[in-house]
CSV table of C-alpha atoms and ligand atoms in Angstrom, one decimal:
chain,number,residue,atom,x,y,z
A,1,MET,CA,205.1,181.7,-1.4
A,2,GLU,CA,202.5,182.9,-4.0
A,3,ILE,CA,203.9,186.3,-4.8
A,4,PHE,CA,200.8,188.0,-6.2
A,5,ASP,CA,198.7,186.8,-3.2
A,6,VAL,CA,201.2,188.4,-0.9
A,7,MET,CA,201.3,191.6,-2.8
A,8,GLY,CA,197.4,191.5,-2.8
A,9,GLU,CA,197.3,191.4,1.0
A,10,HIS,CA,198.3,195.0,1.4
A,11,ASN,CA,198.0,196.2,-2.3
A,12,HIS,CA,201.6,196.5,-3.0
A,13,GLU,CA,202.3,198.0,-6.4
A,14,GLN,CA,205.6,196.5,-7.4
A,15,ILE,CA,208.4,194.3,-6.4
A,16,VAL,CA,211.8,194.4,-8.0
A,17,PHE,CA,214.3,191.6,-7.6
A,18,GLY,CA,218.1,192.5,-8.2
A,19,PHE,CA,220.6,189.8,-8.7
A,20,ASP,CA,224.2,189.8,-9.8
A,21,LYS,CA,226.1,186.6,-9.3
A,22,ASP,CA,229.6,188.0,-9.8
A,23,VAL,CA,229.0,190.8,-7.5
A,24,GLY,CA,227.1,188.9,-4.9
A,25,LEU,CA,224.0,191.2,-5.1
A,26,ARG,CA,220.7,189.8,-3.9
A,27,ALA,CA,218.5,192.7,-3.4
A,28,ILE,CA,214.6,193.3,-3.2
A,29,ILE,CA,212.8,196.6,-3.6
A,30,ALA,CA,209.2,196.8,-2.6
A,31,ILE,CA,207.0,199.6,-3.6
A,32,HIS,CA,204.0,199.8,-1.6
A,33,ASN,CA,202.1,202.8,-2.9
A,34,THR,CA,202.9,205.8,-5.1
A,35,ALA,CA,199.5,207.6,-5.1
A,36,LEU,CA,200.9,210.7,-3.3
A,37,GLY,CA,204.2,210.7,-5.0
A,38,PRO,CA,207.4,208.6,-5.5
A,39,ALA,CA,208.1,205.8,-3.0
A,40,LEU,CA,210.7,206.9,-0.5
A,41,GLY,CA,212.3,204.5,2.0
A,42,GLY,CA,215.7,203.4,3.2
A,43,THR,CA,217.7,200.3,2.2
A,44,ARG,CA,218.5,197.8,4.8
A,45,MET,CA,221.4,195.4,4.7
A,46,TRP,CA,220.8,192.3,6.8
A,47,PRO,CA,221.9,188.6,6.8
A,48,TYR,CA,218.4,187.4,6.3
A,49,ARG,CA,218.0,183.7,6.8
A,50,SER,CA,215.9,183.3,3.6
A,51,THR,CA,214.6,185.2,0.6
A,52,GLU,CA,211.2,184.8,2.1
A,53,ASP,CA,212.3,186.7,5.3
A,54,ALA,CA,213.8,189.5,3.2
A,55,LEU,CA,210.9,189.8,1.1
A,56,THR,CA,208.5,189.9,4.1
A,57,ASP,CA,210.6,192.6,5.8
A,58,ALA,CA,210.6,194.7,2.5
A,59,LEU,CA,206.8,194.4,2.1
A,60,ARG,CA,206.2,195.3,5.9
A,61,LEU,CA,208.6,198.2,6.0
A,62,SER,CA,207.5,199.7,2.6
A,63,ARG,CA,203.9,199.7,3.8
A,64,GLY,CA,204.9,201.5,7.0
A,65,MET,CA,206.6,204.2,5.0
A,66,THR,CA,203.4,204.8,2.9
A,67,TYR,CA,201.5,205.5,6.2
A,68,LYS,CA,204.2,207.7,7.7
A,69,ALA,CA,204.5,210.0,4.5
A,70,ALA,CA,200.7,210.1,4.1
A,71,ALA,CA,199.9,210.9,7.7
A,72,CYS,CA,202.4,213.7,7.9
A,73,GLY,CA,201.2,215.3,4.6
A,74,LEU,CA,204.2,214.6,2.6
A,75,SER,CA,203.9,214.1,-1.3
A,76,LEU,CA,205.6,210.8,-1.1
A,77,GLY,CA,204.7,207.2,-1.3
A,78,GLY,CA,206.2,204.2,0.6
A,79,GLY,CA,208.9,201.8,-0.5
A,80,LYS,CA,211.8,200.1,1.0
A,81,GLY,CA,214.9,198.2,-0.2
A,82,VAL,CA,216.7,195.2,1.4
A,83,ILE,CA,220.0,193.8,0.5
A,84,ILE,CA,220.6,190.3,1.7
A,85,GLY,CA,224.1,190.2,3.2
A,86,ASP,CA,226.2,190.8,6.4
A,87,PRO,CA,226.9,194.4,6.6
A,88,GLU,CA,230.2,193.6,8.7
A,89,ARG,CA,231.5,191.3,5.9
A,90,ASP,CA,229.8,191.7,2.5
A,91,LYS,CA,230.0,195.5,1.8
A,92,SER,CA,231.9,196.7,-1.2
A,93,GLU,CA,231.9,199.6,-3.6
A,94,VAL,CA,230.8,197.3,-6.6
A,95,LEU,CA,227.9,195.9,-4.6
A,96,PHE,CA,226.4,199.3,-3.7
A,97,ARG,CA,227.0,200.7,-7.2
A,98,ASP,CA,225.3,197.7,-8.7
A,99,TYR,CA,222.4,198.3,-6.2
A,100,GLY,CA,222.5,202.0,-7.3
A,101,ARG,CA,222.0,200.9,-10.8
A,102,LEU,CA,219.0,198.8,-9.8
A,103,VAL,CA,217.5,202.0,-8.1
A,104,ASP,CA,218.2,204.0,-11.1
A,105,GLY,CA,216.3,201.7,-13.4
A,106,LEU,CA,213.2,202.7,-11.6
A,107,HIS,CA,213.6,206.2,-12.9
A,108,GLY,CA,212.6,208.0,-9.6
A,109,ARG,CA,209.6,205.7,-8.7
A,110,PHE,CA,211.8,204.8,-5.8
A,111,ILE,CA,214.1,207.0,-3.8
A,112,THR,CA,216.2,205.5,-1.1
A,113,GLY,CA,218.7,206.3,1.7
A,114,GLU,CA,220.2,204.8,4.9
A,115,ASP,CA,218.6,202.2,7.1
A,116,VAL,CA,220.0,199.4,9.4
A,117,GLY,CA,223.4,198.2,8.0
A,118,VAL,CA,223.6,201.0,5.4
A,119,GLY,CA,225.7,204.1,6.2
A,120,VAL,CA,226.5,207.4,4.5
A,121,SER,CA,229.6,206.0,2.7
A,122,ASP,CA,227.4,203.2,1.1
A,123,ILE,CA,224.9,205.9,0.0
A,124,GLU,CA,227.8,207.8,-1.7
A,125,TRP,CA,228.7,204.7,-3.6
A,126,MET,CA,225.1,204.3,-4.8
A,127,ARG,CA,224.9,208.0,-5.7
A,128,ALA,CA,227.8,207.4,-8.2
A,129,GLU,CA,225.1,205.4,-10.2
A,130,THR,CA,221.8,207.2,-9.4
A,131,LYS,CA,220.5,210.6,-8.3
A,132,TYR,CA,217.6,208.9,-6.6
A,133,VAL,CA,219.2,208.8,-3.2
A,134,VAL,CA,218.9,210.9,0.0
A,135,GLY,CA,220.5,211.0,3.3
A,136,ILE,CA,224.0,212.2,1.8
A,137,SER,CA,226.5,214.0,3.9
A,138,GLU,CA,226.5,217.8,4.4
A,139,ALA,CA,229.8,218.0,2.6
A,140,LEU,CA,227.9,216.7,-0.6
A,141,GLY,CA,225.0,219.0,-0.1
A,142,GLY,CA,222.8,216.6,1.8
A,143,GLY,CA,221.1,216.9,5.2
A,144,GLY,CA,223.6,215.1,7.2
A,145,ASP,CA,222.6,213.8,10.6
A,146,PRO,CA,218.7,213.9,10.9
A,147,SER,CA,218.6,213.4,14.7
A,148,PRO,CA,218.3,217.1,15.7
A,149,VAL,CA,215.3,217.5,13.2
A,150,THR,CA,213.8,214.2,14.5
A,151,ALA,CA,214.1,215.5,18.1
A,152,ARG,CA,212.5,218.9,17.1
A,153,GLY,CA,209.6,216.9,15.7
A,154,VAL,CA,209.1,215.0,18.9
A,155,VAL,CA,208.9,218.4,20.9
A,156,PHE,CA,206.2,219.5,18.4
A,157,ALA,CA,204.3,216.2,18.9
A,158,MET,CA,204.7,216.6,22.7
A,159,LYS,CA,203.3,220.1,22.5
A,160,ALA,CA,200.2,219.0,20.7
A,161,CYS,CA,199.6,216.2,23.3
A,162,ALA,CA,200.1,218.6,26.2
A,163,LEU,CA,197.6,221.0,24.8
A,164,GLU,CA,195.1,218.2,24.8
A,165,VAL,CA,195.9,216.7,28.3
A,166,PHE,CA,197.1,219.6,30.3
A,167,GLN,CA,195.4,222.5,28.3
A,168,ARG,CA,198.9,224.1,28.1
A,169,GLN,CA,200.6,225.8,25.1
A,170,SER,CA,204.0,225.1,26.4
A,171,LEU,CA,206.0,222.3,28.1
A,172,HIS,CA,207.3,224.7,30.9
A,173,GLY,CA,207.3,222.9,34.2
A,174,LEU,CA,206.2,219.5,32.9
A,175,LYS,CA,208.2,216.4,33.9
A,176,VAL,CA,209.5,214.4,30.9
A,177,MET,CA,211.1,211.0,31.4
A,178,ILE,CA,213.5,210.3,28.5
A,179,GLN,CA,214.5,206.7,27.9
A,180,GLY,CA,217.7,206.7,25.8
A,181,LEU,CA,220.1,209.6,25.5
A,182,GLY,CA,221.5,208.6,22.0
A,183,GLN,CA,221.5,210.8,19.0
A,184,VAL,CA,217.8,211.8,19.3
A,185,GLY,CA,217.4,211.6,23.1
A,186,MET,CA,220.3,213.9,23.8
A,187,HIS,CA,219.0,216.6,21.4
A,188,LEU,CA,215.6,216.2,22.7
A,189,ALA,CA,216.9,216.7,26.2
A,190,GLU,CA,218.5,219.9,25.1
A,191,PHE,CA,215.4,221.3,23.4
A,192,LEU,CA,213.1,220.3,26.3
A,193,HIS,CA,215.6,222.0,28.7
A,194,GLN,CA,215.3,225.2,26.6
A,195,GLU,CA,211.5,224.9,26.9
A,196,GLN,CA,212.0,224.8,30.7
A,197,ALA,CA,210.6,221.3,31.1
A,198,GLU,CA,211.9,219.1,34.0
A,199,LEU,CA,213.9,216.2,32.9
A,200,LEU,CA,214.3,212.7,34.2
A,201,VAL,CA,216.8,210.6,32.2
A,202,ALA,CA,218.0,207.0,31.7
A,203,ASP,CA,220.5,205.3,29.5
A,204,LEU,CA,222.6,202.2,29.7
A,205,ASN,CA,225.6,204.5,29.0
A,206,GLU,CA,226.4,206.3,32.3
A,207,ARG,CA,228.6,208.8,30.6
A,208,ARG,CA,225.5,210.2,28.7
A,209,VAL,CA,223.4,210.2,31.7
A,210,LEU,CA,226.1,212.3,33.5
A,211,LEU,CA,226.3,214.7,30.6
A,212,ALA,CA,222.6,215.3,30.7
A,213,VAL,CA,222.6,215.8,34.4
A,214,ASP,CA,225.4,218.2,34.0
A,215,LYS,CA,224.1,220.3,31.0
A,216,PHE,CA,220.4,220.1,31.5
A,217,ASN,CA,220.0,219.8,35.1
A,218,ALA,CA,218.4,216.3,34.6
A,219,THR,CA,217.6,213.8,37.3
A,220,PRO,CA,219.0,210.3,36.6
A,221,VAL,CA,216.6,207.3,36.8
A,222,GLY,CA,217.7,203.6,36.8
A,223,VAL,CA,217.0,201.9,33.4
A,224,ASP,CA,214.5,199.5,35.1
A,225,GLU,CA,212.8,202.2,36.9
A,226,VAL,CA,211.7,204.3,34.0
A,227,TYR,CA,208.3,202.9,33.4
A,228,GLY,CA,207.0,203.8,36.9
A,229,ALA,CA,208.8,207.1,37.1
A,230,ASP,CA,206.9,210.0,38.5
A,231,ALA,CA,206.5,212.2,35.3
A,232,ASP,CA,203.9,213.7,33.1
A,233,ILE,CA,205.3,212.4,29.9
A,234,PHE,CA,207.3,209.4,28.9
A,235,ALA,CA,209.6,209.8,25.8
A,236,PRO,CA,210.9,206.4,24.5
A,237,CYS,CA,214.1,207.2,22.5
A,238,ALA,CA,215.9,203.8,22.6
A,239,LEU,CA,213.9,200.6,22.2
A,240,GLY,CA,211.0,199.2,20.4
A,241,ALA,CA,208.1,197.3,22.1
A,242,ILE,CA,208.4,199.1,25.4
A,243,VAL,CA,204.6,199.6,25.6
A,244,ASN,CA,203.6,196.0,26.5
A,245,ASP,CA,201.5,194.0,29.0
A,246,GLU,CA,204.1,194.5,31.7
A,247,THR,CA,204.8,198.2,31.4
A,248,ILE,CA,201.3,199.6,30.8
A,249,PRO,CA,200.0,199.1,34.3
A,250,LYS,CA,203.3,200.7,35.7
A,251,PHE,CA,203.0,204.0,33.8
A,252,ARG,CA,202.1,207.1,35.8
A,253,VAL,CA,202.5,209.4,32.9
A,254,LYS,CA,199.6,210.9,30.9
A,255,ILE,CA,201.4,211.1,27.6
A,256,ILE,CA,203.8,208.8,25.7
A,257,CYS,CA,205.6,210.5,22.9
A,258,GLY,CA,209.1,209.7,21.7
A,259,ALA,CA,211.3,208.9,18.8
A,260,ALA,CA,211.7,205.1,19.1
A,261,ASN,CA,210.3,203.0,16.2
A,262,ASN,CA,207.5,200.3,16.9
A,263,GLN,CA,206.8,201.4,20.5
A,264,LEU,CA,203.6,199.2,20.8
A,265,ALA,CA,204.5,195.4,21.2
A,266,ASP,CA,201.0,194.8,19.8
A,267,GLU,CA,199.7,197.6,17.6
A,268,LYS,CA,196.0,196.7,18.2
A,269,ARG,CA,195.9,195.6,21.9
A,270,HIS,CA,198.4,198.0,23.4
A,271,GLY,CA,196.9,201.1,21.5
A,272,LEU,CA,193.5,200.2,22.9
A,273,ALA,CA,195.0,199.5,26.4
A,274,LEU,CA,196.7,202.9,26.4
A,275,LYS,CA,193.3,204.6,25.6
A,276,ASP,CA,191.6,202.6,28.3
A,277,PHE,CA,194.3,203.8,30.7
A,278,GLU,CA,193.7,207.3,29.6
A,279,ILE,CA,197.3,207.7,28.4
A,280,LEU,CA,197.6,209.8,25.3
A,281,TYR,CA,199.9,208.1,22.8
A,282,ALA,CA,201.6,210.1,20.0
A,283,PRO,CA,201.9,207.4,17.3
A,284,ASP,CA,205.6,206.7,16.9
A,285,TYR,CA,205.8,207.0,13.1
A,286,VAL,CA,204.3,210.5,13.3
A,287,ALA,CA,206.3,211.7,16.4
A,288,ASN,CA,209.6,210.6,14.7
A,289,ALA,CA,208.7,211.8,11.2
A,290,GLY,CA,211.3,214.5,11.4
A,291,GLY,CA,213.9,212.1,10.1
A,292,LEU,CA,211.8,211.5,7.0
A,293,ILE,CA,211.0,215.1,6.7
A,294,ASN,CA,214.7,215.9,6.9
A,295,VAL,CA,215.7,213.6,3.9
A,296,ALA,CA,212.7,214.5,1.9
A,297,ASN,CA,213.9,218.1,2.2
A,298,GLU,CA,217.1,217.0,0.1
A,299,LEU,CA,214.8,216.5,-3.0
A,300,GLU,CA,214.2,220.2,-3.1
A,301,GLY,CA,217.8,221.2,-2.3
A,302,TYR,CA,218.7,220.8,1.4
A,303,SER,CA,218.1,223.6,3.9
A,304,ARG,CA,218.3,222.9,7.7
A,305,ASP,CA,216.3,226.0,8.4
A,306,ARG,CA,213.5,224.8,6.1
A,307,ALA,CA,213.7,221.2,7.6
A,308,PHE,CA,213.2,222.8,11.1
A,309,GLN,CA,210.2,224.8,9.7
A,310,GLN,CA,208.6,221.8,8.1
A,311,VAL,CA,208.7,219.6,11.2
A,312,ARG,CA,206.1,222.1,12.7
A,313,ALA,CA,203.7,220.2,10.6
A,314,ILE,CA,203.9,217.3,13.0
A,315,TYR,CA,202.1,219.5,15.6
A,316,ASP,CA,199.1,219.8,13.3
A,317,THR,CA,199.2,216.2,12.3
A,318,VAL,CA,199.1,215.1,16.0
A,319,ARG,CA,196.2,217.6,16.7
A,320,GLU,CA,194.3,216.2,13.7
A,321,LEU,CA,194.7,212.6,14.7
A,322,ILE,CA,193.7,213.4,18.4
A,323,GLU,CA,190.5,214.9,17.0
A,324,VAL,CA,189.8,211.8,14.9
A,325,SER,CA,190.6,209.6,17.8
A,326,LYS,CA,188.0,211.5,20.0
A,327,SER,CA,185.3,211.8,17.4
A,328,GLU,CA,185.5,208.2,16.2
A,329,ASP,CA,186.4,206.8,19.6
A,330,ILE,CA,189.5,205.0,18.5
A,331,PRO,CA,193.0,204.8,19.7
A,332,THR,CA,195.4,207.4,18.3
A,333,ASN,CA,197.5,204.8,16.5
A,334,ILE,CA,194.4,203.7,14.6
A,335,ALA,CA,193.3,207.3,14.0
A,336,SER,CA,196.7,208.2,12.4
A,337,ASN,CA,196.3,205.0,10.1
A,338,ARG,CA,192.8,206.3,9.1
A,339,VAL,CA,194.2,209.8,8.4
A,340,ALA,CA,196.8,208.3,6.2
A,341,GLU,CA,194.4,206.1,4.3
A,342,ARG,CA,191.8,208.7,3.8
A,343,ARG,CA,194.3,211.0,2.3
A,344,ILE,CA,195.7,208.3,-0.1
A,345,ASP,CA,192.1,207.5,-1.2
A,346,GLN,CA,191.2,211.1,-1.8
A,347,ILE,CA,194.3,211.6,-4.0
A,348,ALA,CA,194.0,208.4,-5.7
A,349,LYS,CA,190.3,209.1,-6.5
A,350,LEU,CA,191.2,212.5,-7.8
A,351,ARG,CA,193.7,210.9,-10.2
A,352,ARG,CA,191.0,208.4,-11.4
A,353,THR,CA,188.6,211.2,-12.0
A,354,PHE,CA,191.1,213.0,-14.0
A,355,VAL,CA,191.9,210.1,-16.2
A,356,THR,CA,188.3,208.8,-16.7
A,357,GLU,CA,186.5,212.2,-16.8
A,358,PRO,CA,188.6,215.0,-18.5
A,359,SER,CA,188.5,218.2,-16.5
A,360,ALA,CA,186.6,221.2,-17.7
A,361,SER,CA,189.7,223.0,-18.9
A,362,TYR,CA,190.8,219.9,-20.8
A,363,GLN,CA,187.4,219.8,-22.6
A,364,GLU,CA,187.9,223.5,-23.4
A,365,GLY,CA,191.0,222.6,-25.2
A,366,ARG,CA,193.5,224.0,-22.9
A,367,VAL,CA,196.6,222.0,-22.6
A,368,PHE,CA,199.0,221.8,-19.6
A,369,HIS,CA,202.7,221.7,-20.1
B,401,NAD,P1,221.0,205.7,19.3
B,401,NAD,O1,221.5,204.3,19.1
B,401,NAD,O2,222.0,206.8,19.0
B,401,NAD,O3,220.6,205.8,20.7
B,401,NAD,C1,219.9,204.9,21.5
B,401,NAD,C2,220.3,205.1,23.0
B,401,NAD,O4,219.5,204.3,23.9
B,401,NAD,C3,221.8,204.8,23.3
B,401,NAD,O5,222.4,205.9,23.9
B,401,NAD,C4,221.7,203.5,24.2
B,401,NAD,O6,222.7,203.4,25.1
B,401,NAD,C5,220.3,203.7,24.9
B,401,NAD,N1,219.7,202.5,25.3
B,401,NAD,C6,219.7,201.2,24.7
B,401,NAD,N2,219.0,200.5,25.6
B,401,NAD,C7,218.4,201.2,26.5
B,401,NAD,C8,217.7,200.9,27.8
B,401,NAD,N3,217.2,199.6,28.0
B,401,NAD,N4,217.3,201.9,28.6
B,401,NAD,C9,217.9,203.0,28.3
B,401,NAD,N5,218.6,203.5,27.3
B,401,NAD,C10,218.9,202.5,26.4
B,401,NAD,O7,219.6,205.8,18.4
B,401,NAD,P2,218.9,207.2,17.9
B,401,NAD,O8,219.4,207.6,16.6
B,401,NAD,O9,219.0,208.1,19.0
B,401,NAD,O10,217.4,206.6,17.8
B,401,NAD,C11,216.6,206.3,18.8
B,401,NAD,C12,215.3,205.7,18.4
B,401,NAD,O11,214.6,206.6,17.6
B,401,NAD,C13,215.6,204.4,17.6
B,401,NAD,O12,214.4,203.6,17.9
B,401,NAD,C14,215.5,204.9,16.2
B,401,NAD,O13,215.1,203.8,15.4
B,401,NAD,C15,214.4,205.9,16.2
B,401,NAD,N6,214.5,207.0,15.2
B,401,NAD,C16,215.7,207.7,15.0
B,401,NAD,C17,215.7,208.7,14.1
B,401,NAD,C18,217.0,209.6,14.0
B,401,NAD,O14,216.9,210.6,13.2
B,401,NAD,N7,218.1,209.1,14.4
B,401,NAD,C19,214.6,208.9,13.2
B,401,NAD,C20,213.5,208.1,13.4
B,401,NAD,C21,213.4,207.1,14.3
């Protein structure tokens, strides 16, 4: 693998390798872009089959974080860490503290938190070595569980879509099919019930379905029947790749908007297919950005009220990308990528202008402190 060619493919800024033979640390931090601010992204622990697989994952995920932060108007860049190892077997305090030192050595260019295989207690070990971590427990002044904020963000994304499709300011009376009643899905059901939406729900776990039926007057739907359900909105909150060649012709909904990551099996083809079928798609990384907004909030001293306020921005972001999608006749997922790229380009240009052409106030001799 020719590392600089790989970095050049999507313009990654920096890759950091961390190794400690005694501790067993093998970690990679990929920083994709810091034009808007420090790179923020979780750290994943996974038994990758090869270093190349781990690097590929870090590069792909860090780039995704750049787009997510940029599209949602956050002053953050994109990065991601991966630790090669089995989270069931290889975790230890010394490993995570060692990794924390690696993160600390980047002096805030990279800020990290939880991801697959890395939990709150691991973050607390890292935190003993670096302040550049987020996603810490409420007891230690962090944001705690992000899922209610994520669910609130999905509601704002849904409202923006409902305004476009049904010319409605509220979700009152609309039928929403929720796939997955986990951490996010159950909170989503609660908020939608408060909005007086009608709920259809499905989960592999029958207890959770019964809970939603009981608490939110939801109608249960079999896990295999969700795609053809008679509803207005489909809210995927369980699995990725649920928008694919098989499911698209089954959908009877007019909107797809949920928290699950990587909803489109094929970004290009299935984004276009949804547009052709006149189904409005709220791009997953925008609809579920509440999780990122929640941890970013910790950087300013966490406040749940402020986090709930900040996720309102998702409404405006979705409205903006719907407008771009219509005016440029492109699918919404491509529109959100463009919104993100344009913002990064503008800010990067501003920085270049400042460096190469001193501003008027600089020429007048005023100095900033
Ligand atoms: P979770 O594991 O708590 O919940 C997932 C639920 O989906 C479980 O109840 C599970 O039984 C159910 N499920 C699994 N397969 C199913 C199927 N075939 N049909 C119906 N239900 C099924 O996860 P979560 O934290 O609620 O996250 C849901 C999705 O949102 C994930 O894709 C996650 O990556 C994404 N996400 C979550 C957050 C967050 O704040 N938790 C933030 C951003 C994105």
